[in-house]
Amino acid sequence: MEEFKVQSAKHPVPNSSPMRPHSEHPKDQAAKRLSSASNGTSDGGAGAKTPVEITALEESFRRFAIHGDTRATGRDMNGKNWSKLCKDCGVIDGKSITLTDVDIVFSKVKNKSARTITYSQFKEALAELAGKRFKDKSSEDAAQELYKMIEGKAPVISGVTRAVASPTVSRLTDTTKFTGSHKERFDQTGRGKGKAGRVEVVDKSGYVSGYKHAGSYEKKVTKSPQKPM
């Protein structure tokens, strides 16, 4: 009986393969690699994650690369975001570097049929602009100075909450000029009364409407107890 068990163990059932864990599904592996690339990690040969160092310059590159595009991965940057980066980070000064210079450099470093630039091409473009911006420094020092202007920066979002002041809007929102039932919905400070300003509340106090001395009679007839002599 023991020999039969040993022989059967040496010959596995044909056409059988070990069950693949759910986590090792090809789709899961692809999603895992994509998540690792975005988080700055990569899978090693033994399945371990190896951290990938991301410099402050590359982090700023990714922030501007995904600006305004929900489908962007942060690995390449279009011309619009490249111009915004140069504008928001102060690379464009209007004298040594203009918006035209930025567009020319972008077209120079990108591939002929491409509409975006990679991070390596991004650094080449910065090297081109650094020579124009810092003419009195060497190429390496000029590039480092330009890197410092971009490192840690993010796209500037301006004018989102800016209110438009116009006479028409001011007249429609000025509660002091409201008339009729609309006037009753706000107090003297312009704050809404809520339900009290929309629903007519019946006065059940027993006083005549408009009487200003309500509750004063009880105070007059009520006398304080006299202290004993």
PDB file of C-alpha atoms in Angstrom:
ATOM      1  CA  MET A   1       0.000   0.000   0.000  1.00  0.00           C
ATOM      2  CA  GLU A   2       2.856   2.325   0.810  1.00  0.00           C
ATOM      3  CA  GLU A   3       4.554   1.590  -2.537  1.00  0.00           C
ATOM      4  CA  PHE A   4       1.386   2.505  -4.378  1.00  0.00           C
ATOM      5  CA  LYS A   5       1.253   5.855  -2.595  1.00  0.00           C
ATOM      6  CA  VAL A   6       4.871   6.614  -3.467  1.00  0.00           C
ATOM      7  CA  GLN A   7       4.435   5.724  -7.145  1.00  0.00           C
ATOM      8  CA  SER A   8       1.249   7.736  -7.460  1.00  0.00           C
ATOM      9  CA  ALA A   9       3.015  10.732  -5.966  1.00  0.00           C
ATOM     10  CA  LYS A  10       5.757  10.516  -8.615  1.00  0.00           C
ATOM     11  CA  HIS A  11       3.275  10.693 -11.493  1.00  0.00           C
ATOM     12  CA  PRO A  12       0.987  13.739 -11.269  1.00  0.00           C
ATOM     13  CA  VAL A  13      -2.311  13.822 -13.056  1.00  0.00           C
ATOM     14  CA  PRO A  14      -1.767  14.897 -16.711  1.00  0.00           C
ATOM     15  CA  ASN A  15      -3.160  18.186 -18.051  1.00  0.00           C
ATOM     16  CA  SER A  16      -3.184  19.632 -14.557  1.00  0.00           C
ATOM     17  CA  SER A  17      -1.489  22.881 -13.586  1.00  0.00           C
ATOM     18  CA  PRO A  18      -1.283  24.659 -10.246  1.00  0.00           C
ATOM     19  CA  MET A  19      -4.023  27.149  -9.608  1.00  0.00           C
ATOM     20  CA  ARG A  20      -2.907  30.701 -10.233  1.00  0.00           C
ATOM     21  CA  PRO A  21      -3.655  33.045  -7.349  1.00  0.00           C
ATOM     22  CA  HIS A  22      -6.145  35.744  -8.097  1.00  0.00           C
ATOM     23  CA  SER A  23      -3.538  38.426  -7.426  1.00  0.00           C
ATOM     24  CA  GLU A  24      -1.303  37.084 -10.239  1.00  0.00           C
ATOM     25  CA  HIS A  25      -3.893  37.523 -12.991  1.00  0.00           C
ATOM     26  CA  PRO A  26      -2.421  39.293 -16.071  1.00  0.00           C
ATOM     27  CA  LYS A  27      -4.893  42.157 -15.742  1.00  0.00           C
ATOM     28  CA  ASP A  28      -4.033  42.587 -12.080  1.00  0.00           C
ATOM     29  CA  GLN A  29      -0.324  42.549 -12.883  1.00  0.00           C
ATOM     30  CA  ALA A  30      -0.793  45.258 -15.519  1.00  0.00           C
ATOM     31  CA  ALA A  31      -2.758  47.415 -13.112  1.00  0.00           C
ATOM     32  CA  LYS A  32      -0.119  46.786 -10.466  1.00  0.00           C
ATOM     33  CA  ARG A  33       2.688  47.898 -12.774  1.00  0.00           C
ATOM     34  CA  LEU A  34       0.790  51.016 -13.748  1.00  0.00           C
ATOM     35  CA  SER A  35       0.141  51.851 -10.106  1.00  0.00           C
ATOM     36  CA  SER A  36       3.773  51.198  -9.239  1.00  0.00           C
ATOM     37  CA  ALA A  37       4.967  53.511 -12.015  1.00  0.00           C
ATOM     38  CA  SER A  38       2.732  56.310 -10.831  1.00  0.00           C
ATOM     39  CA  ASN A  39       3.772  55.793  -7.198  1.00  0.00           C
ATOM     40  CA  GLY A  40       7.480  55.780  -8.011  1.00  0.00           C
ATOM     41  CA  THR A  41       8.106  52.033  -7.500  1.00  0.00           C
ATOM     42  CA  SER A  42       8.965  49.204  -9.852  1.00  0.00           C
ATOM     43  CA  ASP A  43       8.728  45.414  -9.547  1.00  0.00           C
ATOM     44  CA  GLY A  44      12.018  43.614  -9.060  1.00  0.00           C
ATOM     45  CA  GLY A  45      13.001  40.227 -10.402  1.00  0.00           C
ATOM     46  CA  ALA A  46      11.916  38.419  -7.217  1.00  0.00           C
ATOM     47  CA  GLY A  47       8.601  40.237  -6.996  1.00  0.00           C
ATOM     48  CA  ALA A  48       9.855  42.837  -4.517  1.00  0.00           C
ATOM     49  CA  LYS A  49       9.233  46.526  -5.002  1.00  0.00           C
ATOM     50  CA  THR A  50      12.259  48.714  -5.606  1.00  0.00           C
ATOM     51  CA  PRO A  51      11.735  52.418  -4.878  1.00  0.00           C
ATOM     52  CA  VAL A  52      12.540  54.800  -7.698  1.00  0.00           C
ATOM     53  CA  GLU A  53      13.933  58.155  -6.656  1.00  0.00           C
ATOM     54  CA  ILE A  54      11.997  61.077  -8.102  1.00  0.00           C
ATOM     55  CA  THR A  55      13.713  64.428  -7.999  1.00  0.00           C
ATOM     56  CA  ALA A  56      11.889  67.646  -7.205  1.00  0.00           C
ATOM     57  CA  LEU A  57      12.313  68.718 -10.819  1.00  0.00           C
ATOM     58  CA  GLU A  58      10.639  65.568 -12.134  1.00  0.00           C
ATOM     59  CA  GLU A  59       7.835  65.930  -9.597  1.00  0.00           C
ATOM     60  CA  SER A  60       7.098  69.430 -10.889  1.00  0.00           C
ATOM     61  CA  PHE A  61       7.252  68.097 -14.432  1.00  0.00           C
ATOM     62  CA  ARG A  62       4.558  65.535 -13.610  1.00  0.00           C
ATOM     63  CA  ARG A  63       2.348  68.096 -11.887  1.00  0.00           C
ATOM     64  CA  PHE A  64       2.332  70.355 -14.928  1.00  0.00           C
ATOM     65  CA  ALA A  65       2.079  67.401 -17.341  1.00  0.00           C
ATOM     66  CA  ILE A  66      -1.274  66.243 -15.924  1.00  0.00           C
ATOM     67  CA  HIS A  67      -2.697  69.749 -15.505  1.00  0.00           C
ATOM     68  CA  GLY A  68      -6.038  70.125 -17.283  1.00  0.00           C
ATOM     69  CA  ASP A  69      -6.025  66.589 -18.694  1.00  0.00           C
ATOM     70  CA  THR A  70      -7.676  63.766 -16.743  1.00  0.00           C
ATOM     71  CA  ARG A  71      -6.242  61.149 -19.132  1.00  0.00           C
ATOM     72  CA  ALA A  72      -2.628  62.298 -18.798  1.00  0.00           C
ATOM     73  CA  THR A  73      -0.161  59.941 -17.111  1.00  0.00           C
ATOM     74  CA  GLY A  74       2.496  62.504 -16.239  1.00  0.00           C
ATOM     75  CA  ARG A  75       5.119  60.879 -18.456  1.00  0.00           C
ATOM     76  CA  ASP A  76       4.932  63.473 -21.229  1.00  0.00           C
ATOM     77  CA  MET A  77       3.931  67.119 -21.513  1.00  0.00           C
ATOM     78  CA  ASN A  78       2.125  68.993 -24.254  1.00  0.00           C
ATOM     79  CA  GLY A  79       3.045  72.432 -25.545  1.00  0.00           C
ATOM     80  CA  LYS A  80       0.300  74.236 -23.651  1.00  0.00           C
ATOM     81  CA  ASN A  81       1.414  72.940 -20.258  1.00  0.00           C
ATOM     82  CA  TRP A  82       5.053  73.557 -21.193  1.00  0.00           C
ATOM     83  CA  SER A  83       4.275  77.217 -21.797  1.00  0.00           C
ATOM     84  CA  LYS A  84       2.307  77.378 -18.535  1.00  0.00           C
ATOM     85  CA  LEU A  85       5.230  75.902 -16.621  1.00  0.00           C
ATOM     86  CA  CYS A  86       7.611  78.492 -18.012  1.00  0.00           C
ATOM     87  CA  LYS A  87       5.141  81.266 -17.188  1.00  0.00           C
ATOM     88  CA  ASP A  88       4.166  80.144 -13.668  1.00  0.00           C
ATOM     89  CA  CYS A  89       7.741  79.387 -12.616  1.00  0.00           C
ATOM     90  CA  GLY A  90       9.098  82.722 -13.872  1.00  0.00           C
ATOM     91  CA  VAL A  91      11.228  81.287 -16.654  1.00  0.00           C
ATOM     92  CA  ILE A  92       9.676  83.785 -19.065  1.00  0.00           C
ATOM     93  CA  ASP A  93      10.881  87.244 -18.076  1.00  0.00           C
ATOM     94  CA  GLY A  94       9.842  89.105 -21.227  1.00  0.00           C
ATOM     95  CA  LYS A  95      13.405  90.164 -22.005  1.00  0.00           C
ATOM     96  CA  SER A  96      15.906  87.349 -22.413  1.00  0.00           C
ATOM     97  CA  ILE A  97      13.185  84.693 -22.730  1.00  0.00           C
ATOM     98  CA  THR A  98       9.792  85.314 -24.300  1.00  0.00           C
ATOM     99  CA  LEU A  99       6.810  83.125 -25.076  1.00  0.00           C
ATOM    100  CA  THR A 100       8.048  82.800 -28.648  1.00  0.00           C
ATOM    101  CA  ASP A 101      11.398  81.464 -27.438  1.00  0.00           C
ATOM    102  CA  VAL A 102       9.600  78.882 -25.331  1.00  0.00           C
ATOM    103  CA  ASP A 103       7.546  77.669 -28.292  1.00  0.00           C
ATOM    104  CA  ILE A 104      10.611  77.466 -30.548  1.00  0.00           C
ATOM    105  CA  VAL A 105      12.546  75.389 -28.017  1.00  0.00           C
ATOM    106  CA  PHE A 106       9.587  73.045 -27.579  1.00  0.00           C
ATOM    107  CA  SER A 107       9.404  72.413 -31.320  1.00  0.00           C
ATOM    108  CA  LYS A 108      13.158  71.898 -31.435  1.00  0.00           C
ATOM    109  CA  VAL A 109      13.438  69.184 -28.773  1.00  0.00           C
ATOM    110  CA  LYS A 110      10.280  67.166 -29.522  1.00  0.00           C
ATOM    111  CA  ASN A 111      10.102  64.431 -32.128  1.00  0.00           C
ATOM    112  CA  LYS A 112       8.979  65.425 -35.600  1.00  0.00           C
ATOM    113  CA  SER A 113       5.530  63.803 -35.478  1.00  0.00           C
ATOM    114  CA  ALA A 114       4.991  64.096 -31.716  1.00  0.00           C
ATOM    115  CA  ARG A 115       2.912  66.664 -29.882  1.00  0.00           C
ATOM    116  CA  THR A 116       4.458  66.095 -26.472  1.00  0.00           C
ATOM    117  CA  ILE A 117       7.898  65.914 -24.898  1.00  0.00           C
ATOM    118  CA  THR A 118       9.306  63.412 -22.429  1.00  0.00           C
ATOM    119  CA  TYR A 119      11.156  64.225 -19.235  1.00  0.00           C
ATOM    120  CA  SER A 120      14.557  63.855 -20.926  1.00  0.00           C
ATOM    121  CA  GLN A 121      13.452  66.186 -23.725  1.00  0.00           C
ATOM    122  CA  PHE A 122      12.116  68.523 -21.053  1.00  0.00           C
ATOM    123  CA  LYS A 123      15.591  68.790 -19.534  1.00  0.00           C
ATOM    124  CA  GLU A 124      17.056  69.459 -22.981  1.00  0.00           C
ATOM    125  CA  ALA A 125      14.605  72.320 -23.437  1.00  0.00           C
ATOM    126  CA  LEU A 126      15.533  73.769 -20.060  1.00  0.00           C
ATOM    127  CA  ALA A 127      19.216  73.602 -21.025  1.00  0.00           C
ATOM    128  CA  GLU A 128      18.433  75.611 -24.159  1.00  0.00           C
ATOM    129  CA  LEU A 129      16.592  78.269 -22.159  1.00  0.00           C
ATOM    130  CA  ALA A 130      19.167  78.365 -19.353  1.00  0.00           C
ATOM    131  CA  GLY A 131      21.840  79.630 -21.726  1.00  0.00           C
ATOM    132  CA  LYS A 132      19.614  82.564 -22.691  1.00  0.00           C
ATOM    133  CA  ARG A 133      18.445  83.356 -19.174  1.00  0.00           C
ATOM    134  CA  PHE A 134      21.821  83.168 -17.406  1.00  0.00           C
ATOM    135  CA  LYS A 135      24.354  84.268 -20.005  1.00  0.00           C
ATOM    136  CA  ASP A 136      27.084  85.097 -17.482  1.00  0.00           C
ATOM    137  CA  LYS A 137      27.220  81.543 -16.095  1.00  0.00           C
ATOM    138  CA  SER A 138      28.427  78.231 -17.424  1.00  0.00           C
ATOM    139  CA  SER A 139      25.985  75.815 -19.005  1.00  0.00           C
ATOM    140  CA  GLU A 140      25.876  73.560 -15.943  1.00  0.00           C
ATOM    141  CA  ASP A 141      25.446  76.405 -13.458  1.00  0.00           C
ATOM    142  CA  ALA A 142      22.806  78.047 -15.634  1.00  0.00           C
ATOM    143  CA  ALA A 143      20.863  74.792 -15.840  1.00  0.00           C
ATOM    144  CA  GLN A 144      20.999  74.345 -12.059  1.00  0.00           C
ATOM    145  CA  GLU A 145      19.713  77.883 -11.521  1.00  0.00           C
ATOM    146  CA  LEU A 146      16.812  77.211 -13.864  1.00  0.00           C
ATOM    147  CA  TYR A 147      16.084  73.920 -12.113  1.00  0.00           C
ATOM    148  CA  LYS A 148      15.775  75.753  -8.795  1.00  0.00           C
ATOM    149  CA  MET A 149      13.122  78.030 -10.281  1.00  0.00           C
ATOM    150  CA  ILE A 150      10.970  75.000 -11.193  1.00  0.00           C
ATOM    151  CA  GLU A 151      11.610  72.547  -8.354  1.00  0.00           C
ATOM    152  CA  GLY A 152       8.662  72.140  -6.000  1.00  0.00           C
ATOM    153  CA  LYS A 153       6.341  74.289  -8.097  1.00  0.00           C
ATOM    154  CA  ALA A 154       2.782  73.411  -9.168  1.00  0.00           C
ATOM    155  CA  PRO A 155       0.373  74.926 -11.704  1.00  0.00           C
ATOM    156  CA  VAL A 156      -1.133  78.227 -10.603  1.00  0.00           C
ATOM    157  CA  ILE A 157      -4.920  78.346 -10.828  1.00  0.00           C
ATOM    158  CA  SER A 158      -6.031  81.965 -10.910  1.00  0.00           C
ATOM    159  CA  GLY A 159      -9.312  83.746 -11.517  1.00  0.00           C
ATOM    160  CA  VAL A 160     -11.516  80.809 -10.505  1.00  0.00           C
ATOM    161  CA  THR A 161     -13.346  82.493  -7.613  1.00  0.00           C
ATOM    162  CA  ARG A 162     -13.150  86.022  -8.908  1.00  0.00           C
ATOM    163  CA  ALA A 163     -16.539  87.757  -8.734  1.00  0.00           C
ATOM    164  CA  VAL A 164     -17.637  90.008 -11.560  1.00  0.00           C
ATOM    165  CA  ALA A 165     -18.792  93.390 -10.278  1.00  0.00           C
ATOM    166  CA  SER A 166     -21.466  94.963 -12.429  1.00  0.00           C
ATOM    167  CA  PRO A 167     -24.258  97.468 -11.700  1.00  0.00           C
ATOM    168  CA  THR A 168     -26.908  94.986 -12.797  1.00  0.00           C
ATOM    169  CA  VAL A 169     -25.743  92.267 -10.418  1.00  0.00           C
ATOM    170  CA  SER A 170     -25.319  94.737  -7.556  1.00  0.00           C
ATOM    171  CA  ARG A 171     -28.849  96.064  -8.022  1.00  0.00           C
ATOM    172  CA  LEU A 172     -30.344  92.574  -8.033  1.00  0.00           C
ATOM    173  CA  THR A 173     -28.486  91.470  -4.900  1.00  0.00           C
ATOM    174  CA  ASP A 174     -28.960  94.657  -2.822  1.00  0.00           C
ATOM    175  CA  THR A 175     -31.620  93.741  -0.235  1.00  0.00           C
ATOM    176  CA  THR A 176     -32.187  97.369   0.764  1.00  0.00           C
ATOM    177  CA  LYS A 177     -33.821  98.012  -2.624  1.00  0.00           C
ATOM    178  CA  PHE A 178     -36.237  95.075  -2.437  1.00  0.00           C
ATOM    179  CA  THR A 179     -39.953  95.909  -2.242  1.00  0.00           C
ATOM    180  CA  GLY A 180     -43.166  94.083  -1.398  1.00  0.00           C
ATOM    181  CA  SER A 181     -43.026  90.512  -0.132  1.00  0.00           C
ATOM    182  CA  HIS A 182     -39.361  90.170  -1.134  1.00  0.00           C
ATOM    183  CA  LYS A 183     -38.424  92.875   1.347  1.00  0.00           C
ATOM    184  CA  GLU A 184     -40.048  90.932   4.211  1.00  0.00           C
ATOM    185  CA  ARG A 185     -37.751  87.983   3.621  1.00  0.00           C
ATOM    186  CA  PHE A 186     -34.648  89.854   4.863  1.00  0.00           C
ATOM    187  CA  ASP A 187     -33.833  91.778   8.026  1.00  0.00           C
ATOM    188  CA  GLN A 188     -32.133  95.164   8.224  1.00  0.00           C
ATOM    189  CA  THR A 189     -28.659  93.643   7.907  1.00  0.00           C
ATOM    190  CA  GLY A 190     -29.585  91.798   4.704  1.00  0.00           C
ATOM    191  CA  ARG A 191     -29.700  88.385   6.333  1.00  0.00           C
ATOM    192  CA  GLY A 192     -32.537  86.062   5.334  1.00  0.00           C
ATOM    193  CA  LYS A 193     -35.251  85.322   7.888  1.00  0.00           C
ATOM    194  CA  GLY A 194     -35.773  81.786   6.694  1.00  0.00           C
ATOM    195  CA  LYS A 195     -39.275  80.357   7.111  1.00  0.00           C
ATOM    196  CA  ALA A 196     -40.430  83.438   8.985  1.00  0.00           C
ATOM    197  CA  GLY A 197     -39.859  85.501   5.857  1.00  0.00           C
ATOM    198  CA  ARG A 198     -41.805  83.125   3.587  1.00  0.00           C
ATOM    199  CA  VAL A 199     -44.741  82.008   5.743  1.00  0.00           C
ATOM    200  CA  GLU A 200     -47.219  84.363   7.366  1.00  0.00           C
ATOM    201  CA  VAL A 201     -47.115  83.616  11.092  1.00  0.00           C
ATOM    202  CA  VAL A 202     -50.369  84.312  12.950  1.00  0.00           C
ATOM    203  CA  ASP A 203     -49.915  86.389  16.109  1.00  0.00           C
ATOM    204  CA  LYS A 204     -51.827  84.699  18.941  1.00  0.00           C
ATOM    205  CA  SER A 205     -50.631  86.957  21.745  1.00  0.00           C
ATOM    206  CA  GLY A 206     -53.962  88.838  21.914  1.00  0.00           C
ATOM    207  CA  TYR A 207     -52.465  92.248  21.215  1.00  0.00           C
ATOM    208  CA  VAL A 208     -53.536  94.507  18.368  1.00  0.00           C
ATOM    209  CA  SER A 209     -51.299  94.297  15.308  1.00  0.00           C
ATOM    210  CA  GLY A 210     -48.591  96.945  15.538  1.00  0.00           C
ATOM    211  CA  TYR A 211     -48.814  97.415  19.315  1.00  0.00           C
ATOM    212  CA  LYS A 212     -45.332  98.284  20.567  1.00  0.00           C
ATOM    213  CA  HIS A 213     -45.805  97.891  24.326  1.00  0.00           C
ATOM    214  CA  ALA A 214     -46.687  94.224  24.394  1.00  0.00           C
ATOM    215  CA  GLY A 215     -45.928  92.659  27.776  1.00  0.00           C
ATOM    216  CA  SER A 216     -45.468  95.948  29.615  1.00  0.00           C
ATOM    217  CA  TYR A 217     -48.785  95.702  31.530  1.00  0.00           C
ATOM    218  CA  GLU A 218     -47.685  92.681  33.529  1.00  0.00           C
ATOM    219  CA  LYS A 219     -44.563  94.538  34.614  1.00  0.00           C
ATOM    220  CA  LYS A 220     -46.595  97.508  35.859  1.00  0.00           C
ATOM    221  CA  VAL A 221     -49.178  95.607  37.904  1.00  0.00           C
ATOM    222  CA  THR A 222     -46.669  93.189  39.381  1.00  0.00           C
ATOM    223  CA  LYS A 223     -45.262  94.682  42.578  1.00  0.00           C
ATOM    224  CA  SER A 224     -42.291  93.430  44.430  1.00  0.00           C
ATOM    225  CA  PRO A 225     -43.081  92.074  47.934  1.00  0.00           C
ATOM    226  CA  GLN A 226     -42.480  94.604  50.716  1.00  0.00           C
ATOM    227  CA  LYS A 227     -40.016  93.771  53.406  1.00  0.00           C
ATOM    228  CA  PRO A 228     -41.500  93.435  56.947  1.00  0.00           C
ATOM    229  CA  MET A 229     -40.878  96.372  59.257  1.00  0.00           C
TER     230      MET A 229
END
